[in-house]
Tab-separated table of N, CA, C and O in Angstrom:
chain	number	residue	atom	x	y	z
A	1381	UNK	N	16.644	-65.854	49.431
A	1381	UNK	CA	16.327	-64.419	48.965
A	1381	UNK	C	17.048	-63.418	49.589
A	1381	UNK	O	17.255	-62.201	48.754
A	1382	UNK	N	17.588	-63.431	51.049
A	1382	UNK	CA	18.322	-62.367	51.511
A	1382	UNK	C	19.665	-62.370	50.871
A	1382	UNK	O	20.038	-60.964	51.262
A	1383	UNK	N	20.340	-63.554	50.529
A	1383	UNK	CA	21.656	-63.333	49.846
A	1383	UNK	C	21.610	-62.528	48.773
A	1383	UNK	O	22.720	-61.978	48.086
A	1384	UNK	N	20.281	-62.976	48.040
A	1384	UNK	CA	20.209	-61.931	46.624
A	1384	UNK	C	20.269	-60.555	46.724
A	1384	UNK	O	20.690	-59.888	46.065
A	1385	UNK	N	19.482	-60.063	47.871
A	1385	UNK	CA	19.439	-58.662	48.305
A	1385	UNK	C	20.788	-58.020	48.821
A	1385	UNK	O	21.149	-57.099	48.381
A	1386	UNK	N	21.039	-58.661	49.771
A	1386	UNK	CA	22.643	-58.330	49.806
A	1386	UNK	C	23.378	-58.410	48.460
A	1386	UNK	O	24.868	-57.657	48.799
A	1387	UNK	N	23.388	-59.284	47.812
A	1387	UNK	CA	24.283	-59.480	46.509
A	1387	UNK	C	24.122	-58.077	45.565
A	1387	UNK	O	25.047	-57.609	45.303
A	1388	UNK	N	22.871	-57.782	45.817
A	1388	UNK	CA	22.359	-56.478	44.876
A	1388	UNK	C	23.443	-55.038	45.564
A	1388	UNK	O	23.247	-54.076	44.737
A	1389	UNK	N	22.756	-55.523	46.701
A	1389	UNK	CA	23.146	-54.025	47.589
A	1389	UNK	C	24.724	-53.963	47.447
A	1389	UNK	O	24.995	-52.599	47.191
A	1390	UNK	N	25.376	-54.866	47.284
A	1390	UNK	CA	27.406	-54.827	47.411
A	1390	UNK	C	27.188	-54.303	46.064
A	1390	UNK	O	28.114	-53.502	45.867
A	1391	UNK	N	26.634	-55.080	44.921
A	1391	UNK	CA	26.738	-54.468	43.391
A	1391	UNK	C	26.599	-52.836	43.198
A	1391	UNK	O	27.757	-52.203	42.505
A	1392	UNK	N	25.206	-52.607	44.065
A	1392	UNK	CA	25.063	-50.895	43.363
A	1392	UNK	C	25.671	-50.386	44.513
A	1392	UNK	O	26.371	-49.251	43.887
A	1393	UNK	N	26.398	-50.403	45.515
A	1393	UNK	CA	27.468	-49.734	46.212
A	1393	UNK	C	28.739	-50.104	46.113
A	1393	UNK	O	29.768	-49.495	46.596
A	1394	UNK	N	28.774	-51.313	45.516
A	1394	UNK	CA	30.101	-51.920	45.528
A	1394	UNK	C	31.286	-50.899	44.692
A	1394	UNK	O	30.896	-50.101	43.934
A	1395	UNK	N	32.763	-51.385	44.872
A	1395	UNK	CA	33.549	-50.586	44.034
A	1395	UNK	C	33.860	-51.580	42.969
A	1395	UNK	O	32.897	-52.215	41.914
A	1396	UNK	N	34.613	-51.228	41.882
A	1396	UNK	CA	35.433	-51.851	41.150
A	1396	UNK	C	34.633	-51.334	39.829
A	1396	UNK	O	33.944	-50.224	39.479
A	1397	UNK	N	34.847	-52.102	38.544
A	1397	UNK	CA	34.677	-51.359	37.347
A	1397	UNK	C	32.872	-51.433	37.069
A	1397	UNK	O	32.358	-50.677	36.876
A	1398	UNK	N	32.306	-52.801	37.628
A	1398	UNK	CA	30.887	-52.788	37.671
A	1398	UNK	C	30.467	-51.883	38.564
A	1398	UNK	O	29.085	-51.462	38.066
A	1399	UNK	N	30.838	-51.707	39.545
A	1399	UNK	CA	30.129	-50.608	40.447
A	1399	UNK	C	30.585	-49.407	40.037
A	1399	UNK	O	29.119	-48.501	39.819
A	1400	UNK	N	31.291	-48.533	39.400
A	1400	UNK	CA	31.540	-47.663	38.726
A	1400	UNK	C	30.422	-47.568	37.291
A	1400	UNK	O	29.900	-46.377	37.333
A	1401	UNK	N	30.407	-48.434	36.690
A	1401	UNK	CA	29.646	-48.542	35.711
A	1401	UNK	C	28.201	-48.319	35.633
A	1401	UNK	O	27.233	-47.833	35.447
A	1402	UNK	N	27.902	-48.976	37.124
A	1402	UNK	CA	26.436	-49.046	37.411
A	1402	UNK	C	26.167	-47.956	38.013
A	1402	UNK	O	24.704	-47.222	37.448
A	1403	UNK	N	26.875	-47.194	38.755
A	1403	UNK	CA	26.690	-45.637	39.097
A	1403	UNK	C	26.723	-44.790	37.851
A	1403	UNK	O	25.751	-43.668	38.107
A	1404	UNK	N	27.614	-44.805	36.875
A	1404	UNK	CA	27.574	-43.833	35.690
A	1404	UNK	C	26.512	-43.988	34.989
A	1404	UNK	O	26.142	-43.022	34.451
A	1405	UNK	N	25.915	-45.399	34.970
A	1405	UNK	CA	24.650	-45.321	34.370
A	1405	UNK	C	23.473	-44.692	34.933
A	1405	UNK	O	22.720	-44.196	34.217
A	1406	UNK	N	23.409	-44.810	36.282
A	1406	UNK	CA	22.342	-44.106	36.777
A	1406	UNK	C	21.988	-42.624	36.731
A	1406	UNK	O	21.688	-42.041	36.391
A	1407	UNK	N	24.186	-41.980	36.882
A	1407	UNK	CA	23.921	-41.064	36.609
A	1407	UNK	C	23.556	-40.033	35.513
A	1407	UNK	O	23.077	-39.265	35.266
A	1408	UNK	N	23.960	-40.685	34.414
A	1408	UNK	CA	23.703	-40.791	32.954
A	1408	UNK	C	22.094	-40.522	32.927
A	1408	UNK	O	21.475	-39.946	32.392
A	1409	UNK	N	21.364	-41.715	33.441
A	1409	UNK	CA	19.913	-41.732	33.185
A	1409	UNK	C	19.308	-40.534	33.977
A	1409	UNK	O	18.248	-39.747	33.617
A	1410	UNK	N	19.984	-40.126	35.172
A	1410	UNK	CA	18.812	-39.038	35.846
A	1410	UNK	C	19.409	-37.844	35.312
A	1410	UNK	O	18.416	-36.832	35.377
A	1411	UNK	N	20.700	-37.511	34.962
A	1411	UNK	CA	20.772	-36.320	34.197
A	1411	UNK	C	19.735	-36.230	32.764
A	1411	UNK	O	19.640	-35.394	32.033
A	1412	UNK	N	19.717	-37.209	31.899
A	1412	UNK	CA	18.966	-37.257	30.836
A	1412	UNK	C	17.686	-36.791	31.151
A	1412	UNK	O	16.548	-35.861	30.094
A	1413	UNK	N	16.857	-37.552	32.194
A	1413	UNK	CA	15.594	-37.080	33.101
A	1413	UNK	C	15.510	-35.800	32.911
A	1413	UNK	O	14.665	-35.058	32.720
A	1414	UNK	N	16.498	-34.904	33.661
A	1414	UNK	CA	16.398	-33.751	34.257
A	1414	UNK	C	16.516	-32.725	32.755
A	1414	UNK	O	15.839	-32.003	32.640
A	1415	UNK	N	17.247	-33.390	31.689
A	1415	UNK	CA	17.865	-32.530	30.286
A	1415	UNK	C	16.127	-32.713	29.649
A	1415	UNK	O	15.667	-32.073	29.136
A	1416	UNK	N	15.329	-33.836	29.900
A	1416	UNK	CA	14.110	-34.036	29.109
A	1416	UNK	C	13.282	-32.852	29.695
A	1416	UNK	O	12.300	-32.227	29.038
A	1417	UNK	N	13.045	-32.997	31.104
A	1417	UNK	CA	12.268	-31.845	31.504
A	1417	UNK	C	12.542	-30.435	31.202
A	1417	UNK	O	11.487	-29.819	30.985
A	1418	UNK	N	13.491	-30.364	31.330
A	1418	UNK	CA	14.028	-28.855	30.938
A	1418	UNK	C	13.599	-28.848	29.316
A	1418	UNK	O	13.045	-27.738	29.461
A	1419	UNK	N	14.007	-29.463	28.609
A	1419	UNK	CA	13.879	-29.400	27.085
A	1419	UNK	C	12.116	-29.528	26.790
A	1419	UNK	O	11.405	-28.641	26.372
A	1420	UNK	N	11.356	-30.042	27.710
A	1420	UNK	CA	10.163	-29.906	27.509
A	1420	UNK	C	9.357	-28.289	27.921
A	1420	UNK	O	8.901	-27.862	27.636
A	1421	UNK	N	9.891	-27.913	29.177
A	1421	UNK	CA	9.667	-26.235	29.788
A	1421	UNK	C	10.282	-25.428	28.629
A	1421	UNK	O	9.172	-24.608	28.219
A	1422	UNK	N	11.557	-25.391	27.947
A	1422	UNK	CA	12.019	-24.661	26.809
A	1422	UNK	C	10.779	-24.964	25.738
A	1422	UNK	O	10.280	-23.480	24.916
A	1423	UNK	N	10.562	-25.904	25.504
A	1423	UNK	CA	9.580	-25.879	24.304
A	1423	UNK	C	8.235	-25.496	24.498
A	1423	UNK	O	7.636	-24.970	23.731
A	1424	UNK	N	7.552	-25.653	25.527
A	1424	UNK	CA	6.229	-24.883	25.929
A	1424	UNK	C	6.774	-23.507	25.854
A	1424	UNK	O	5.784	-23.064	25.352
A	1425	UNK	N	7.486	-23.216	26.919
A	1425	UNK	CA	7.874	-21.654	26.583
A	1425	UNK	C	7.609	-21.016	24.990
A	1425	UNK	O	7.209	-19.918	24.612
A	1426	UNK	N	8.528	-21.776	24.560
A	1426	UNK	CA	8.958	-21.348	22.529
A	1426	UNK	C	7.540	-21.458	22.249
A	1426	UNK	O	7.111	-20.319	21.337
A	1427	UNK	N	6.604	-22.166	22.495
A	1427	UNK	CA	5.461	-22.257	21.791
A	1427	UNK	C	4.407	-21.575	22.220
A	1427	UNK	O	3.626	-20.911	21.431
A	1428	UNK	N	4.217	-20.825	23.720
A	1428	UNK	CA	3.675	-19.780	24.206
A	1428	UNK	C	4.295	-18.350	23.257
A	1428	UNK	O	3.535	-17.900	22.654
A	1429	UNK	N	5.842	-18.148	23.209
A	1429	UNK	CA	6.217	-16.844	22.353
A	1429	UNK	C	5.849	-17.054	21.057
A	1429	UNK	O	5.231	-16.170	20.799
A	1430	UNK	N	5.930	-17.946	20.451
A	1430	UNK	CA	5.411	-18.431	18.626
A	1430	UNK	C	3.884	-18.019	18.952
A	1430	UNK	O	3.786	-17.820	17.651
A	1431	UNK	N	3.169	-18.412	19.674
A	1431	UNK	CA	1.750	-18.357	19.437
A	1431	UNK	C	1.588	-16.701	19.872
A	1431	UNK	O	0.510	-16.360	18.876
A	1432	UNK	N	2.294	-15.923	20.587
A	1432	UNK	CA	2.189	-14.550	21.092
A	1432	UNK	C	2.410	-14.059	19.635
A	1432	UNK	O	1.600	-13.280	19.216
A	1433	UNK	N	3.419	-14.100	19.321
A	1433	UNK	CA	4.379	-13.461	17.923
A	1433	UNK	C	3.382	-13.559	16.707
A	1433	UNK	O	3.275	-12.902	16.263
A	1434	UNK	N	2.778	-14.773	16.668
A	1434	UNK	CA	2.023	-15.090	15.607
A	1434	UNK	C	0.635	-14.389	15.476
A	1434	UNK	O	-0.040	-14.009	14.391
A	1435	UNK	N	-0.142	-14.561	16.366
A	1435	UNK	CA	-1.150	-13.913	16.482
A	1435	UNK	C	-1.146	-12.552	16.491
A	1435	UNK	O	-1.720	-11.608	16.035
A	1436	UNK	N	-0.174	-11.898	17.264
A	1436	UNK	CA	0.104	-10.152	16.841
A	1436	UNK	C	0.632	-10.087	15.244
A	1436	UNK	O	0.159	-9.146	15.013
A	1437	UNK	N	1.318	-10.746	14.459
A	1437	UNK	CA	1.245	-10.608	13.329
A	1437	UNK	C	-0.079	-10.589	13.069
A	1437	UNK	O	-0.058	-9.535	11.682
A	1438	UNK	N	-0.648	-11.421	13.029
A	1438	UNK	CA	-1.826	-11.590	12.129
A	1438	UNK	C	-2.754	-10.443	12.215
A	1438	UNK	O	-3.194	-10.125	11.578
A	1439	UNK	N	-3.100	-10.142	13.488
A	1439	UNK	CA	-3.922	-9.001	13.783
A	1439	UNK	C	-3.188	-7.507	13.437
A	1439	UNK	O	-4.082	-7.126	13.013
A	1440	UNK	N	-2.140	-7.232	13.181
A	1440	UNK	CA	-1.339	-6.244	12.739
A	1440	UNK	C	-0.632	-6.103	11.245
A	1440	UNK	O	-1.330	-4.816	10.504
A	1441	UNK	N	-0.616	-7.121	10.905
A	1441	UNK	CA	-0.524	-7.112	9.734
A	1441	UNK	C	-1.496	-7.511	8.354
A	1441	UNK	O	-1.640	-6.973	7.469
A	1442	UNK	N	-2.541	-8.114	8.795
A	1442	UNK	CA	-3.844	-8.824	7.793
A	1442	UNK	C	-4.826	-7.486	7.387
A	1442	UNK	O	-4.824	-7.177	6.252
A	1443	UNK	N	-4.777	-6.541	8.184
A	1443	UNK	CA	-5.417	-5.099	7.783
A	1443	UNK	C	-4.512	-4.244	6.925
A	1443	UNK	O	-5.030	-3.539	6.300
A	1444	UNK	N	-3.339	-4.408	7.142
A	1444	UNK	CA	-2.446	-3.700	6.177
A	1444	UNK	C	-2.269	-4.538	4.717
A	1444	UNK	O	-2.330	-3.692	4.021
A	1445	UNK	N	-1.960	-5.373	5.131
A	1445	UNK	CA	-2.218	-6.257	3.638
A	1445	UNK	C	-3.545	-5.872	2.507
A	1445	UNK	O	-3.569	-5.759	1.579
A	1446	UNK	N	-5.059	-6.209	3.325
A	1446	UNK	CA	-6.230	-5.728	2.563
A	1446	UNK	C	-5.868	-4.050	2.036
A	1446	UNK	O	-6.357	-3.957	1.489
A	1447	UNK	N	-5.799	-3.266	3.017
A	1447	UNK	CA	-5.446	-1.902	2.674
A	1447	UNK	C	-4.281	-1.472	1.501
A	1447	UNK	O	-4.679	-0.672	0.587
A	1448	UNK	N	-3.372	-2.197	1.576
A	1448	UNK	CA	-2.475	-2.390	0.356
A	1448	UNK	C	-3.667	-2.825	-1.006
A	1448	UNK	O	-3.263	-2.102	-2.085
A	1449	UNK	N	-3.861	-3.785	-0.942
A	1449	UNK	CA	-4.579	-4.692	-1.646
A	1449	UNK	C	-5.888	-3.206	-2.013
A	1449	UNK	O	-6.135	-2.954	-3.533
A	1450	UNK	N	-6.544	-2.732	-1.560
A	1450	UNK	CA	-7.654	-1.723	-1.960
A	1450	UNK	C	-7.018	-0.445	-2.224
A	1450	UNK	O	-7.367	-0.152	-3.524
A	1451	UNK	N	-6.113	-0.088	-2.275
A	1451	UNK	CA	-5.166	1.198	-2.531
A	1451	UNK	C	-4.651	0.879	-4.013
A	1451	UNK	O	-4.947	1.541	-4.740
A	1452	UNK	N	-4.143	-0.404	-4.519
A	1452	UNK	CA	-3.749	-0.930	-5.765
A	1452	UNK	C	-4.984	-0.880	-6.692
A	1452	UNK	O	-5.152	-0.038	-7.881
A	1453	UNK	N	-6.278	-1.133	-6.018
A	1453	UNK	CA	-7.121	-1.432	-6.649
A	1453	UNK	C	-7.834	0.079	-7.019
A	1453	UNK	O	-8.583	0.526	-8.438
A	1454	UNK	N	-7.636	1.028	-6.072
A	1454	UNK	CA	-8.133	2.617	-6.239
A	1454	UNK	C	-7.141	3.120	-7.068
A	1454	UNK	O	-7.555	4.263	-8.282
A	1455	UNK	N	-6.180	2.600	-7.262
A	1455	UNK	CA	-4.862	3.511	-8.316
A	1455	UNK	C	-5.499	2.920	-9.740
A	1455	UNK	O	-5.289	3.866	-10.460
A	1456	UNK	N	-5.404	1.713	-9.617
A	1456	UNK	CA	-5.806	1.186	-10.991
A	1456	UNK	C	-7.331	2.026	-11.683
A	1456	UNK	O	-7.298	2.071	-12.764
A	1457	UNK	N	-8.082	2.142	-10.650
A	1457	UNK	CA	-9.560	2.679	-11.086
A	1457	UNK	C	-9.008	4.120	-11.440
A	1457	UNK	O	-9.375	4.768	-12.689
A	1458	UNK	N	-8.525	4.734	-11.059
A	1458	UNK	CA	-8.055	6.327	-10.946
A	1458	UNK	C	-7.155	6.019	-12.540
A	1458	UNK	O	-7.473	7.723	-13.456
A	1459	UNK	N	-5.835	5.315	-12.568
A	1459	UNK	CA	-5.486	5.335	-13.850
A	1459	UNK	C	-6.556	5.403	-15.008
A	1459	UNK	O	-6.182	6.083	-16.331
A	1460	UNK	N	-7.286	4.469	-14.850
A	1460	UNK	CA	-8.463	4.332	-16.343
A	1460	UNK	C	-9.315	5.519	-16.348
A	1460	UNK	O	-9.403	6.002	-17.242
A	1461	UNK	N	-9.829	6.188	-15.327
A	1461	UNK	CA	-10.422	7.146	-15.201
A	1461	UNK	C	-9.291	8.371	-16.154
A	1461	UNK	O	-10.065	9.153	-16.929
A	1462	UNK	N	-7.948	8.535	-15.422
A	1462	UNK	CA	-7.446	9.796	-15.993
A	1462	UNK	C	-7.189	9.179	-17.458
A	1462	UNK	O	-6.869	10.357	-18.401
A	1463	UNK	N	-6.975	8.089	-18.119
A	1463	UNK	CA	-6.685	7.715	-19.465
A	1463	UNK	C	-8.060	8.156	-20.232
A	1463	UNK	O	-7.896	8.676	-21.336
A	1464	UNK	N	-9.402	7.886	-19.565
A	1464	UNK	CA	-10.281	8.591	-20.249
A	1464	UNK	C	-10.430	9.895	-20.653
A	1464	UNK	O	-10.869	10.347	-21.721
A	1465	UNK	N	-10.087	10.608	-19.602
A	1465	UNK	CA	-10.251	11.977	-19.696
A	1465	UNK	C	-9.250	12.743	-20.180
A	1465	UNK	O	-9.313	13.451	-21.015
A	1466	UNK	N	-8.241	11.946	-20.111
A	1466	UNK	CA	-6.979	12.597	-20.877
A	1466	UNK	C	-7.408	11.918	-22.714
A	1466	UNK	O	-6.991	12.936	-23.480
A	1467	UNK	N	-7.882	11.290	-23.067
A	1467	UNK	CA	-8.404	11.069	-24.671
A	1467	UNK	C	-9.439	12.225	-24.475
A	1467	UNK	O	-9.897	12.388	-26.397
A	1468	UNK	N	-10.180	12.749	-23.780
A	1468	UNK	CA	-11.010	13.828	-23.992
A	1468	UNK	C	-10.435	15.254	-24.060
A	1468	UNK	O	-11.353	16.295	-24.600
A	1469	UNK	N	-9.363	15.178	-23.735
A	1469	UNK	CA	-8.612	16.296	-24.104
A	1469	UNK	C	-8.373	16.912	-22.682
A	1469	UNK	O	-7.629	18.277	-23.018
A	1470	UNK	N	-8.802	16.768	-21.837
A	1470	UNK	CA	-7.723	17.321	-20.421
A	1470	UNK	C	-6.594	17.192	-20.237
A	1470	UNK	O	-5.761	15.923	-20.588
A	1471	UNK	N	-5.785	18.014	-19.579
A	1471	UNK	CA	-3.996	17.819	-19.588
A	1471	UNK	C	-4.019	17.456	-18.395
A	1471	UNK	O	-4.909	17.389	-17.411
A	1472	UNK	N	-2.206	16.787	-17.963
A	1472	UNK	CA	-2.152	16.611	-16.864
A	1472	UNK	C	-2.502	17.004	-15.298
A	1472	UNK	O	-2.731	17.271	-14.568
A	1473	UNK	N	-2.311	18.956	-15.962
A	1473	UNK	CA	-2.491	19.861	-14.588
A	1473	UNK	C	-4.068	19.698	-14.408
A	1473	UNK	O	-4.224	19.984	-13.038
A	1474	UNK	N	-4.708	19.997	-15.370
A	1474	UNK	CA	-6.590	19.829	-15.203
A	1474	UNK	C	-6.791	18.839	-14.231
A	1474	UNK	O	-6.961	18.538	-13.370
A	1475	UNK	N	-6.279	17.465	-14.555
A	1475	UNK	CA	-6.332	16.281	-14.266
A	1475	UNK	C	-5.748	16.600	-12.381
A	1475	UNK	O	-6.747	15.949	-11.421
A	1476	UNK	N	-4.630	16.783	-12.118
A	1476	UNK	CA	-4.234	17.183	-10.848
A	1476	UNK	C	-5.177	17.846	-10.031
A	1476	UNK	O	-5.767	17.851	-8.906
A	1477	UNK	N	-5.416	19.313	-10.606
A	1477	UNK	CA	-6.349	20.022	-10.129
A	1477	UNK	C	-8.034	19.420	-9.918
A	1477	UNK	O	-8.518	19.725	-8.853
A	1478	UNK	N	-7.993	18.318	-10.135
A	1478	UNK	CA	-9.363	17.773	-10.029
A	1478	UNK	C	-9.358	16.764	-8.966
A	1478	UNK	O	-10.448	16.001	-8.391
A	1479	UNK	N	-8.149	16.535	-8.582
A	1479	UNK	CA	-7.820	15.559	-7.491
A	1479	UNK	C	-7.429	14.237	-7.810
A	1479	UNK	O	-7.421	13.375	-6.855
A	1480	UNK	N	-7.147	14.029	-9.132
A	1480	UNK	CA	-6.224	12.901	-9.458
A	1480	UNK	C	-4.996	12.485	-8.682
A	1480	UNK	O	-4.493	13.732	-8.373
A	1481	UNK	N	-4.571	11.401	-8.328
A	1481	UNK	CA	-3.402	11.167	-7.622
A	1481	UNK	C	-2.520	11.508	-9.356
A	1481	UNK	O	-2.666	11.145	-10.074
A	1482	UNK	N	-1.175	11.857	-8.428
A	1482	UNK	CA	-0.176	12.130	-9.294
A	1482	UNK	C	0.185	10.798	-10.137
A	1482	UNK	O	0.638	10.815	-11.174
A	1483	UNK	N	0.156	9.513	-9.376
A	1483	UNK	CA	1.062	8.234	-9.447
A	1483	UNK	C	0.321	7.932	-10.561
A	1483	UNK	O	0.136	6.942	-11.252
A	1484	UNK	N	-1.392	8.102	-10.546
A	1484	UNK	CA	-2.580	8.143	-11.199
A	1484	UNK	C	-2.220	8.637	-12.949
A	1484	UNK	O	-2.833	8.101	-14.259
A	1485	UNK	N	-1.619	9.807	-13.004
A	1485	UNK	CA	-1.749	10.558	-14.195
A	1485	UNK	C	-0.610	10.197	-14.843
A	1485	UNK	O	-0.086	9.961	-15.781
A	1486	UNK	N	0.782	10.461	-13.881
A	1486	UNK	CA	1.844	10.076	-14.319
A	1486	UNK	C	2.645	8.975	-14.112
A	1486	UNK	O	2.673	8.270	-12.941
A	1487	UNK	N	3.438	7.844	-14.738
A	1487	UNK	CA	3.904	6.658	-14.294
A	1487	UNK	C	5.261	7.096	-13.383
A	1487	UNK	O	5.464	8.132	-13.737
A	1488	UNK	N	5.703	6.797	-12.257
A	1488	UNK	CA	6.749	7.185	-11.728
A	1488	UNK	C	8.306	7.006	-12.648
A	1488	UNK	O	8.322	6.402	-13.036
A	1489	UNK	N	8.760	8.084	-12.233
A	1489	UNK	CA	10.226	8.437	-12.930
A	1489	UNK	C	11.034	7.072	-13.060
A	1489	UNK	O	11.902	6.949	-13.997
A	1490	UNK	N	11.223	6.207	-12.299
A	1490	UNK	CA	11.735	4.987	-12.365
A	1490	UNK	C	11.422	4.241	-13.535
A	1490	UNK	O	12.436	3.687	-14.087
A	1491	UNK	N	10.211	3.914	-13.618
A	1491	UNK	CA	9.642	3.049	-14.782
A	1491	UNK	C	10.169	3.516	-16.093
A	1491	UNK	O	10.011	2.956	-17.022
A	1492	UNK	N	9.922	5.136	-16.180
A	1492	UNK	CA	10.419	5.710	-17.616
A	1492	UNK	C	11.683	5.253	-18.182
A	1492	UNK	O	12.801	5.154	-17.616
A	1493	UNK	N	11.930	5.059	-19.271
A	1493	UNK	CA	12.872	4.896	-20.147
A	1493	UNK	C	13.584	5.935	-20.872
A	1493	UNK	O	12.777	6.883	-21.647
A	1494	UNK	N	14.697	6.276	-20.632
A	1494	UNK	CA	15.644	7.494	-20.822
A	1494	UNK	C	16.004	7.005	-22.137
A	1494	UNK	O	16.811	6.476	-22.245
């Protein structure tokens, strides 16, 4: 057994092509382990940053999305009321004085065909 250990010690620390390849393999393995550790750390950091960005976006953007939906419903209701009042003979000026939004009374100028 002692001769086997001595032979292995010589092979690991020995020269030549076999010794070079053995040391290179060990070096590549150690470098791979280090890169794996760094990769895991960057992955964990990226996950934390992603979680923070996502939760912040949800907290800030969801109320905005709900408000935009509510605004469009209000606009549609006012358009319907303005149409009914216009059919009763009210003018656009009177509807504006009643407090209707201009966008509910007249369509935007971009949408009009010239």
